[in-house]
Coordinates of C-alpha atoms in Angstrom, one line a residue:
X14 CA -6.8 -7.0 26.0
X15 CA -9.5 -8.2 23.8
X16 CA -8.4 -9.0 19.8
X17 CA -10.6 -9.2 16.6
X18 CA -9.4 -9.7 12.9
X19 CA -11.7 -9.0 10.5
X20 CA -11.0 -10.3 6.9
X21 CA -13.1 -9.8 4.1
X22 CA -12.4 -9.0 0.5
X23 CA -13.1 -5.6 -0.7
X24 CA -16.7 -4.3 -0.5
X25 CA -18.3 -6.6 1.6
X26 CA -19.1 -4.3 4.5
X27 CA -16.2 -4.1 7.1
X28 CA -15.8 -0.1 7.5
X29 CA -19.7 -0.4 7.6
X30 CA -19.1 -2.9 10.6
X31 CA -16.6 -0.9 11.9
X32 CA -18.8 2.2 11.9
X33 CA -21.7 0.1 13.4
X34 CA -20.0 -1.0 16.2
X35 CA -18.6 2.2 16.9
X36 CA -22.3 3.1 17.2
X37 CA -22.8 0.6 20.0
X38 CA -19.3 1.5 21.7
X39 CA -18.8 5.3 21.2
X40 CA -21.1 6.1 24.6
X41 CA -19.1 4.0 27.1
X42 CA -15.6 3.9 25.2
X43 CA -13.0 6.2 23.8
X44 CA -12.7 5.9 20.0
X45 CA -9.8 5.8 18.3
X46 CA -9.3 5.1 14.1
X47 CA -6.0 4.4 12.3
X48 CA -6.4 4.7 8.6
X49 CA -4.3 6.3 6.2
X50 CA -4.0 9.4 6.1
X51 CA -5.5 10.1 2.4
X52 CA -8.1 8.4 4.3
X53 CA -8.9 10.4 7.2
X54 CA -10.7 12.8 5.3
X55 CA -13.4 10.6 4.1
X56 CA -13.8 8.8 7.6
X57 CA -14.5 11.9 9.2
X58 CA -17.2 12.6 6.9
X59 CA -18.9 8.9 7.5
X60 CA -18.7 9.5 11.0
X61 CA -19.9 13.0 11.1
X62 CA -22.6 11.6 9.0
X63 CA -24.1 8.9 10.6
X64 CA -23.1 10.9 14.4
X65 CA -23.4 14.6 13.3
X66 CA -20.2 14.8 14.6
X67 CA -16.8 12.8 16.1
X68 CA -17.1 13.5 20.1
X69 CA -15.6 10.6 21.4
X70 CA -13.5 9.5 18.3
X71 CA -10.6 10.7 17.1
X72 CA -9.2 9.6 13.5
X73 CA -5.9 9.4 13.0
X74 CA -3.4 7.5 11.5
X75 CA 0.2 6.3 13.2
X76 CA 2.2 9.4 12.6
X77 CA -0.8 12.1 14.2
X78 CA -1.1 9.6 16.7
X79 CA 2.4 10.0 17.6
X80 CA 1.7 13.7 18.4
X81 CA -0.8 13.2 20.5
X82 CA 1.0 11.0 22.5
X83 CA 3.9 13.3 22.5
X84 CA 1.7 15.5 24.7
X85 CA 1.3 13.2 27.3
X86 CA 4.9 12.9 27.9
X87 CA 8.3 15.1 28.3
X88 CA 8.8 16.6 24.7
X89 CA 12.2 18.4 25.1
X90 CA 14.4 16.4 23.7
X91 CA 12.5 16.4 20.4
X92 CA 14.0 18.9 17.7
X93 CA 11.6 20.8 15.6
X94 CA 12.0 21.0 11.8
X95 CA 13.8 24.3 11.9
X96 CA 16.4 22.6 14.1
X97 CA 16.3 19.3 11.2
X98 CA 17.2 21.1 8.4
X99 CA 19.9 23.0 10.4
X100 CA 21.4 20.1 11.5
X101 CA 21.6 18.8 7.8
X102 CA 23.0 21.9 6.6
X103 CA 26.0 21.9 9.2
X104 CA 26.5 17.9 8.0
X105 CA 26.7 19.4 4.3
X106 CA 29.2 22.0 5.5
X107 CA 31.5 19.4 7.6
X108 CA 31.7 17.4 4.4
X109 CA 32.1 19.8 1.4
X110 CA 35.7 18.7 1.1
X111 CA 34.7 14.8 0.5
X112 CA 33.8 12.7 -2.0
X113 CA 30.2 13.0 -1.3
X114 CA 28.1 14.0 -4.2
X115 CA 24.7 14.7 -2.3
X116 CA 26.7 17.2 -0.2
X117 CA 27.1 19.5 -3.3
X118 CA 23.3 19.0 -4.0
X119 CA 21.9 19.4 -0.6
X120 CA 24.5 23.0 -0.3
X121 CA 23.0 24.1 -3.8
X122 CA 19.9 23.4 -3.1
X123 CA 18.0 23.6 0.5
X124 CA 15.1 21.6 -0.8
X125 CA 17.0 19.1 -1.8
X126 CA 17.8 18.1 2.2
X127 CA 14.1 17.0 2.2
X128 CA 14.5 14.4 0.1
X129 CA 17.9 12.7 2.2
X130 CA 15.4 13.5 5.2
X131 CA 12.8 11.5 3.9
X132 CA 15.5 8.5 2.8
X133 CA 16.7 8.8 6.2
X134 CA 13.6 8.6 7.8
X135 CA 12.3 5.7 5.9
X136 CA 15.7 3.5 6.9
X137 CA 14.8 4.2 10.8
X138 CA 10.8 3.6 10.0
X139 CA 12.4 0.1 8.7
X140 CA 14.8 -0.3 11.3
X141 CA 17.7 -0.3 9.4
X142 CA 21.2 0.6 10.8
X143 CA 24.5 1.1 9.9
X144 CA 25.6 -2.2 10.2
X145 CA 23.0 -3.5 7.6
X146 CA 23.8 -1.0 5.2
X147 CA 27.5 -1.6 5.2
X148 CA 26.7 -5.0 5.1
X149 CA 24.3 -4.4 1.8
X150 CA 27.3 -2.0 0.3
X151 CA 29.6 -5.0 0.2
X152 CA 27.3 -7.3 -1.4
X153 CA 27.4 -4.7 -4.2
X154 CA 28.4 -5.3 -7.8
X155 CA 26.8 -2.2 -9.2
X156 CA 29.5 1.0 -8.6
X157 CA 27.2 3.5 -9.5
X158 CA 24.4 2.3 -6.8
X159 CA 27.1 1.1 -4.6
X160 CA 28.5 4.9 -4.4
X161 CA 25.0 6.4 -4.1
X162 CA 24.0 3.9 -0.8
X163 CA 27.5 4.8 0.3
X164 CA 26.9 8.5 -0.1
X165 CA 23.8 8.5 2.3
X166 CA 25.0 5.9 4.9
X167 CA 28.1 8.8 5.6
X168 CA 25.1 11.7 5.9
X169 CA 23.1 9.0 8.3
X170 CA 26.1 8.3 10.4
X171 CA 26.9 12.2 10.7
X172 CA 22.7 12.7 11.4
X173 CA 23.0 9.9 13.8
X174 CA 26.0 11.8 15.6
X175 CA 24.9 15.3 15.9
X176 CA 21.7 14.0 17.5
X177 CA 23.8 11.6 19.8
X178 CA 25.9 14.9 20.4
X179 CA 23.6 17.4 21.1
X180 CA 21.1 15.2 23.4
X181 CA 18.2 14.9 20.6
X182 CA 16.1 12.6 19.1
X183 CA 14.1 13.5 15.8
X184 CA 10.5 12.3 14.8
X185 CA 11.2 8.7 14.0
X186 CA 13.7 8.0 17.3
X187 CA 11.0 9.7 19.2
X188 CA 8.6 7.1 18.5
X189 CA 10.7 4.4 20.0
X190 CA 10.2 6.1 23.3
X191 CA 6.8 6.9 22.8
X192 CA 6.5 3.0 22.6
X193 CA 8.1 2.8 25.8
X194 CA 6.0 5.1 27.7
X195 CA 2.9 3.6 26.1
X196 CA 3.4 0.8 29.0
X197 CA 2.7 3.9 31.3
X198 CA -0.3 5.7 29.6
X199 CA -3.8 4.7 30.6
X200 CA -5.4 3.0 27.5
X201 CA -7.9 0.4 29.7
X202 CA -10.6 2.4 28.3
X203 CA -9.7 3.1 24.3
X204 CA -11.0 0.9 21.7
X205 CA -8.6 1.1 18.8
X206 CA -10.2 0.4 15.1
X207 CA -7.3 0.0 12.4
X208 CA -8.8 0.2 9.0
X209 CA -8.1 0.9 5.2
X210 CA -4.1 0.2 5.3
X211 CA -2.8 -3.0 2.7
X212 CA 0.9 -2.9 4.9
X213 CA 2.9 -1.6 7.7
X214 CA 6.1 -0.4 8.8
X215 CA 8.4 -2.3 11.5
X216 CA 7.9 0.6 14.0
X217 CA 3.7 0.2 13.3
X218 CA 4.1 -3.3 13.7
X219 CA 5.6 -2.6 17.3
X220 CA 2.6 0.3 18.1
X221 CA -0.1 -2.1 17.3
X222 CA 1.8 -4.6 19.7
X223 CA 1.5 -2.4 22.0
X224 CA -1.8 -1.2 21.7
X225 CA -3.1 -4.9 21.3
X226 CA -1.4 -5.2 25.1
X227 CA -2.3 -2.2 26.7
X228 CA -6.0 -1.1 25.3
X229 CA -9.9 -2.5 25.8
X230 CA -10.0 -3.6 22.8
X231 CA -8.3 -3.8 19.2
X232 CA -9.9 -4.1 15.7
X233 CA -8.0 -4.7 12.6
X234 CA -9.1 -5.1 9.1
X235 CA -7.8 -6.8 6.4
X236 CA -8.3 -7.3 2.6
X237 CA -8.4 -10.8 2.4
X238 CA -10.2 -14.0 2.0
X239 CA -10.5 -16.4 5.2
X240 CA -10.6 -19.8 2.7
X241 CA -6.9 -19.2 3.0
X242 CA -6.5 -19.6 6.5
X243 CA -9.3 -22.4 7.4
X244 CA -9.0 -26.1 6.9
X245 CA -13.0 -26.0 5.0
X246 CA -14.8 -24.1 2.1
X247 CA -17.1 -21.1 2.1
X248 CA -20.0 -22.9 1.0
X249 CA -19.6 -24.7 4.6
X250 CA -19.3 -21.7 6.5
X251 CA -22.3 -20.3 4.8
X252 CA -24.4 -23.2 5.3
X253 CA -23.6 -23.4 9.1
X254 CA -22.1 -26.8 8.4
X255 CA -20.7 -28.8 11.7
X256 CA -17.6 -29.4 10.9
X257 CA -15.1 -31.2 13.4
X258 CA -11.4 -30.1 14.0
X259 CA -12.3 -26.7 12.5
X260 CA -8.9 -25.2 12.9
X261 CA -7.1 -21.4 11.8
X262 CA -3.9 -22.0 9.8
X263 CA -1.3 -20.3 12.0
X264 CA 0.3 -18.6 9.3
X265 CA 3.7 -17.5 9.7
X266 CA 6.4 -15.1 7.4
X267 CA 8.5 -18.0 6.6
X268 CA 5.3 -19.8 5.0
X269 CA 4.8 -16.4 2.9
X270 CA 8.1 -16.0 1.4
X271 CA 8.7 -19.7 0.9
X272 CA 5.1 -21.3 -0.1
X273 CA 4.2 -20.2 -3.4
X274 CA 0.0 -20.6 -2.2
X275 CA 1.1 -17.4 -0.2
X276 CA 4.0 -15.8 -2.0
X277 CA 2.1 -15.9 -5.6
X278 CA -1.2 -14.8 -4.2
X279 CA -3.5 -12.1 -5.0
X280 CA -3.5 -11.4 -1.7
X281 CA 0.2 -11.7 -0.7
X282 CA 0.4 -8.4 0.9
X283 CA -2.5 -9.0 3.5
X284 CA -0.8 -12.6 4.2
X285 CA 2.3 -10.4 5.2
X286 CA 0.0 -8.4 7.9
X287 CA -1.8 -11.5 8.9
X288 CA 1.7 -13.5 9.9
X289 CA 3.0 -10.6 11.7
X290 CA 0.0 -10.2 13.9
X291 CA -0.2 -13.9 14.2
X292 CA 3.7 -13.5 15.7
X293 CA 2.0 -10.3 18.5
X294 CA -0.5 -12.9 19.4
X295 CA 2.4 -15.3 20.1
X296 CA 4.5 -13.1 21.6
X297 CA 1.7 -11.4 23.8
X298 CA 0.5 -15.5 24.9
X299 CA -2.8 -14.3 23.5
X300 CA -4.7 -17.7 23.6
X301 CA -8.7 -16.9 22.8
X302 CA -9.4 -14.3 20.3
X303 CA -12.0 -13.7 17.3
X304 CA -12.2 -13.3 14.1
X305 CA -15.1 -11.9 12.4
X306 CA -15.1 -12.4 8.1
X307 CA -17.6 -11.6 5.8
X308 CA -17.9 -14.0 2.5
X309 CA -19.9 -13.4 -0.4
X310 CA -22.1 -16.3 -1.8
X311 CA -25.2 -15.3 -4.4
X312 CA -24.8 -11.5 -4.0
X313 CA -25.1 -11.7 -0.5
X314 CA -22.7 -10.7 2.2
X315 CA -22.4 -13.0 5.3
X316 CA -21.2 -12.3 8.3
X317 CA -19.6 -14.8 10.5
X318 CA -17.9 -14.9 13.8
X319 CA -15.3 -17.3 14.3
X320 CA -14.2 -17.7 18.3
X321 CA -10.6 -19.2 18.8
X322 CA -8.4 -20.7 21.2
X323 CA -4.4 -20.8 20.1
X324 CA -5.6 -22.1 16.2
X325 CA -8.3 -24.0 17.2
X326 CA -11.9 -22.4 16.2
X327 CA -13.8 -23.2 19.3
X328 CA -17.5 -21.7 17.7
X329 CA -18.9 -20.4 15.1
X330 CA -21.4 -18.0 14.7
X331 CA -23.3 -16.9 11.3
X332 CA -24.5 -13.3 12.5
X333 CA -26.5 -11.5 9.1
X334 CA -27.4 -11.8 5.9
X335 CA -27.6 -8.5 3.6
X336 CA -27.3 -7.4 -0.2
X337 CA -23.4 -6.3 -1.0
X338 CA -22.8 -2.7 -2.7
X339 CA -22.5 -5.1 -6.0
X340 CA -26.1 -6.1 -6.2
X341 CA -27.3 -4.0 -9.0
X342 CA -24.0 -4.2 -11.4
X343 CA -23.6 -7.9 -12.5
X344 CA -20.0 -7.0 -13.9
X345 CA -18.8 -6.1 -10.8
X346 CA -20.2 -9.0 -8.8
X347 CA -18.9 -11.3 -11.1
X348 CA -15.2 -9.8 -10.3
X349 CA -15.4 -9.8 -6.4
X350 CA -16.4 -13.3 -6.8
X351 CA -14.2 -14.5 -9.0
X352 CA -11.1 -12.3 -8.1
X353 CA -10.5 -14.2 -4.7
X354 CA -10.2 -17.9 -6.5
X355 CA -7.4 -16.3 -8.6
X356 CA -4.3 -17.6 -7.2
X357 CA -1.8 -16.5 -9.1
X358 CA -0.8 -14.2 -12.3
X359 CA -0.8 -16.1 -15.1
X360 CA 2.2 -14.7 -16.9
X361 CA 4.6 -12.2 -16.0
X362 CA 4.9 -9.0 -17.9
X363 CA 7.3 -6.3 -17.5
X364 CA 6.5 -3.2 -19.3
X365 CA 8.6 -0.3 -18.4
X366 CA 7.1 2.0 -21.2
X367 CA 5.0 3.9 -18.7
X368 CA 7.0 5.2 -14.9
X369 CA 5.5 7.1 -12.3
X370 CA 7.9 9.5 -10.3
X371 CA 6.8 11.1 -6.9
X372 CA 8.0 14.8 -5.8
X373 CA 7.7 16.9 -3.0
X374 CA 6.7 20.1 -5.4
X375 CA 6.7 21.9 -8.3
X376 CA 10.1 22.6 -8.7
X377 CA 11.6 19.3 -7.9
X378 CA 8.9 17.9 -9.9
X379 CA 10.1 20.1 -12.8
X380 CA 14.0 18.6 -12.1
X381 CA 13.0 15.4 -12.1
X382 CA 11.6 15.6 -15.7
X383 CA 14.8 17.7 -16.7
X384 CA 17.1 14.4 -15.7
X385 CA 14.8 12.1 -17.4
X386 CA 15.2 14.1 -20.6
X387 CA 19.1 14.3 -20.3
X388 CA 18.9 10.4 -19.2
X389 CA 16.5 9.4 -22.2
X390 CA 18.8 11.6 -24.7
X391 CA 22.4 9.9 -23.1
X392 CA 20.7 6.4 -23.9
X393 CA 19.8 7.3 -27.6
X394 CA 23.6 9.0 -28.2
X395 CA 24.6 5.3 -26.9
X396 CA 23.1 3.2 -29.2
X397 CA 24.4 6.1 -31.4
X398 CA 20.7 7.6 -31.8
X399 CA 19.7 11.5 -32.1
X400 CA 16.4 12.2 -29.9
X401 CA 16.1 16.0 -30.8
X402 CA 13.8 18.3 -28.8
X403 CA 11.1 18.6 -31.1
X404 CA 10.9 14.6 -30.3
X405 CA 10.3 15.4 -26.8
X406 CA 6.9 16.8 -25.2
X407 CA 5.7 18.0 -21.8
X408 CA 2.6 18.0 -20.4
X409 CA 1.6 19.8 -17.5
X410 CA -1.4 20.4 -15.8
X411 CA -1.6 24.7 -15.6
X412 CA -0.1 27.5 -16.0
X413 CA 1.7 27.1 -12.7
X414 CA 4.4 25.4 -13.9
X415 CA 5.5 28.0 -16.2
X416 CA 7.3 29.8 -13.9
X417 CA 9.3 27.3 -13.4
X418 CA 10.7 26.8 -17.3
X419 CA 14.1 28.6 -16.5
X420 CA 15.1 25.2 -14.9
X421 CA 15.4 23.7 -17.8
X422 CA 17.5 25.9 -19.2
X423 CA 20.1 25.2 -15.8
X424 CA 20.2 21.5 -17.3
X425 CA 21.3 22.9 -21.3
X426 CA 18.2 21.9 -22.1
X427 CA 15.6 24.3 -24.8
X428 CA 12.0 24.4 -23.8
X429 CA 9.1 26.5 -26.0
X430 CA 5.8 26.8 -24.3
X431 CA 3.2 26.0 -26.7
X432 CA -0.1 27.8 -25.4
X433 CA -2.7 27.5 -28.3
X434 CA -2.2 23.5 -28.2
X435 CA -4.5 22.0 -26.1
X436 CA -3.7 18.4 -24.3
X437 CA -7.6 18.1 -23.5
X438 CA -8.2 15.2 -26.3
X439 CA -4.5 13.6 -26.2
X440 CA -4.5 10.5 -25.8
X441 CA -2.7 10.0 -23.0
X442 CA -4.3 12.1 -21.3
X443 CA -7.9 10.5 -22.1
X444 CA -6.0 7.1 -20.7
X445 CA -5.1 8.3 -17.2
X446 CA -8.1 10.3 -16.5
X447 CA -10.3 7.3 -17.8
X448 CA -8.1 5.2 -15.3
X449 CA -8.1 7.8 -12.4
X450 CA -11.9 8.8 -12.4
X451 CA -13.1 5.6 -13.5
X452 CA -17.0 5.0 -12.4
X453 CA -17.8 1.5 -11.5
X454 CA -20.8 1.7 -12.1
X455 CA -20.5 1.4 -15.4
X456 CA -17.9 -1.0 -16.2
X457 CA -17.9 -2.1 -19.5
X458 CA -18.5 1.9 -21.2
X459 CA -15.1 2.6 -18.7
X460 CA -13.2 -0.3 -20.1
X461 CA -14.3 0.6 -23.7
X462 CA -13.2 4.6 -23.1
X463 CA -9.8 3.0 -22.3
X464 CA -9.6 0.2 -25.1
X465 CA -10.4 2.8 -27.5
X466 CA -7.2 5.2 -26.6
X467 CA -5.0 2.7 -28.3
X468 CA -2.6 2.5 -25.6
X469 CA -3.2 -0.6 -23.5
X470 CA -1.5 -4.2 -24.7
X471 CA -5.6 -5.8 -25.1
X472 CA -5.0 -6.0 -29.2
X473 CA -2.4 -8.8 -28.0
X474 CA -4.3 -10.1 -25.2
X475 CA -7.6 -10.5 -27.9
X476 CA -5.4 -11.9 -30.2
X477 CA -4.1 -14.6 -28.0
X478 CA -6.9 -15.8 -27.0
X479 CA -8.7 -16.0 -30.5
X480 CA -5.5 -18.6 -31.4
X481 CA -6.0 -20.2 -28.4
X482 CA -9.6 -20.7 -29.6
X483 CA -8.9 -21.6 -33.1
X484 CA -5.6 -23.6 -32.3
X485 CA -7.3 -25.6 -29.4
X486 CA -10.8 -25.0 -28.9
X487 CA -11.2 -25.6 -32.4
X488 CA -9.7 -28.8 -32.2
X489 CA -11.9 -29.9 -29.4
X490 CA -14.9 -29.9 -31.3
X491 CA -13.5 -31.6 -34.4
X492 CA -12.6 -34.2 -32.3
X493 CA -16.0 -34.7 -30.2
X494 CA -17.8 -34.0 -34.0
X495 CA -15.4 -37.1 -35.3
X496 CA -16.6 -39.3 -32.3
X497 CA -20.1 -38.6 -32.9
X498 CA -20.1 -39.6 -36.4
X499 CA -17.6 -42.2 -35.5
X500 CA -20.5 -43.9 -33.2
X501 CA -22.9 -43.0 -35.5
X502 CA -21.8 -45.3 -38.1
X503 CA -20.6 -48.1 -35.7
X504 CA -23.7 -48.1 -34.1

């Protein structure tokens, strides 16, 4: 059971450490990365890379891991998707005759099941039971959310009770004895590399307690900065300073939620990660482990080794010196150097002019659209407004979503397809494809593609700061200019 943190901000070099000591491990060890799954891909590719292939290493992330582990024990009592969505459909037939309004949604429309799956699964991923959700339905004041949380706490008891029934556990209960069992499976020999993930689930929280017990060894990254958990600077670190009492902050949830140098951070969610794994090294009785961070200082990355015992660095050990990514693009230095020392946002701006919506697919993508229109046009006819349809566009990115116009006209709602206007220089468009393939290594021609689309809030920002300048800076000088002359003649 051997423990190492490694915190860094972003772009110093830890999935290059990573990789490196996989290097020096792979041959005697069995290799096993967690990262996100949008991240597996490009993992793969390092590794295959740098190895010409992954024998050895397997990359995964917490639910693949899952089914590799369900191999290793009895799988019977685990229900298969078909079997899922059957048992939803008999729910949505035993409660046609209620009050329920999903029931009428998920019998009209099969697809529709997915989406009370996925709720469903995200309360167990969460841990949260009935109990807490009758518990959050009686704090209520809102009816309308209050009936909607009711609705799908009645589907999650029903769920709960045909599995109970029938002898079954689905994907999510089926982890909880995986967890079990993980006491059982060999992992003596497994080192375990978690990497690329800003948060994690209750139930992940418990696998990498696990792991942390029962494997060689356990590496986790973080996206933070280690000035936040040491009682000295960076500048001391780097200089191999000897400094007595060196000590690691033993940083807890209640310090997160209720100190505002944690809960206002920059890095708030990585303090979250770092409190719960301090609470696994409590409850495991770890009492020695390491963390290894890597601080910038000059354009150089330095990596340093921190040995501890309970919070009590016991050594330190400066290990390299090397040029960061950021060397050759001053504007992006300057940001990873700076960005750390900001501790808080400096004004609070809600701007719900721009919302993001997720969907499973095309079609429930197209339906989602289709409420927002009748929401938007119920909220003009309020305030006694007329939003007509020639107000209203919709852009999509091909043809593909043609097919799917006729589910507009299922929500009384007229759509003409426009094919000889093209969406290639809207604005819009030019905003979010400026923001999603932005190149960093150009900064300032990627910021000025996206000033000059007219759609960000900078003219206020600019405009702001040029009255700060005139209103105060201004002032400054006339001041220092007075005292000058004011000397001048005295003297």
């Amino acid at each position: 059971m051997d423990l190492e943190l490694l915190i860094s901000p972003s772009g110093l070099g830890k999935t290059e450490h990573i990789i490196n000591e996989i290097a020096k491990e792979k041959d005697n060890s069995k290799i096993i990365v967690l990262t996100p799954e949008q991240n597996g891909y490009n993992f793969e590719r390092i590794l295959c890379d740098r190895f010409n292939g992954t024998f050895n290493i397997d990359v995964a992330n917490f639910n693949s891991l899952s089914r590799k582990l369900v191999k290793e024990i009895d799988n019977n009592k685990l229900i298969s998707d078909e079997i899922n969505l059957f048992y939803y459909l008999q729910i949505a037939e035993d409660l046609k005759e209620s009050n329920n309004f999903l029931v009428n949604r998920m019998i009209n429309d099969v697809n529709f099941i997915e989406i009370v799956d996925n709720i469903i699964k995200e309360l167990k991923e969460y841990n949260i039971d009935l109990d807490q959700l009758d518990d959050y339905i009686n704090n209520l004041d809102n009816d309308s959310h209050k009936e909607k949380v009711k609705a799908i706490s009645e589907i999650y008891f029903n769920y709960n009770l045909k599995l109970q029934n029938n002898k079954k556990l689905d994907k999510t209960d089926y982890i909880d004895n995986i967890l079990l069992c993980l006491d059982y499976i060999d992992l003596s020999n497994y080192i375990f590399y978690i990497d690329g993930y800003y948060n994690f689930t209750p139930k992940e929280y418990l696998y990498i307690e696990k792991l942390v017990k029962n494997s060689k060894k356990m590496v986790i990254s973080i996206i933070s900065d280690i000035s936040r958990y040491v009682n000295c600077n960076l500048e001391q670190l780097i200089k191999g300073y000897d400094i007595l009492n060196l000590k690691y902050y033993n940083l807890s949830l209640n310090d997160v939620y209720k100190n505002v140098s944690y809960s206002l951070d920059i890095y708030r969610k990585s303090h979250e990660i770092i409190a719960h794994i301090n609470n696994i090294i409590k409850k495991l009785k770890i009492t020695r482990y390491n963390i290894l961070t890597i601080v910038q200082d000059n354009n150089k990355a330095n990596k340093i080794l921190l040995e501890l015992e309970n919070n009590k660095i016991l050594a330190r050990k400066n290990l390299e010196n090397y040029d960061n990514r950021y060397k050759d693009n001053f504007s992006l230095a300057y940001l990873v150097d700076q960005y750390p020392k900001i501790l808080k946002s400096q004004t609070n701006i809600f701007d719900d002019s721009v919302q993001v919506f997720e969907a499973d697919d095309m079609e429930l993508e197209i339906k989602q659209v289709a409420r927002n229109i009748i929401k938007i046009k119920k909220e003009y006819e309020d305030k006694e407004l007329k939003l007509k349809n020639e107000d209203i566009a919709i852009l999509y990115r091909n043809s593909d979503y043609e097919k799917y116009k006729y589910i507009f006209k299922n929500y009384n709602l007229n759509v003409h397809i426009d094919k000889d206007l093209s969406i290639e220089n809207h604005r819009l468009i030019k905003l979010l494809e400026n923001i999603l393939k932005f190149d960093d290594n150009n900064l300032a021609v990627e910021v000025m593609n996206i000033l000059k689309t007219k759609l960000t809030n900078f003219d206020n920002i600019y405009k702001q700061h040029v009255l700060n300048y005139i209103c105060y800076d201004t002032f400054k000088v006339t001041k220092t200019l007075e005292k000058k002359s004011l000397s001048t003649t005295i003297g």
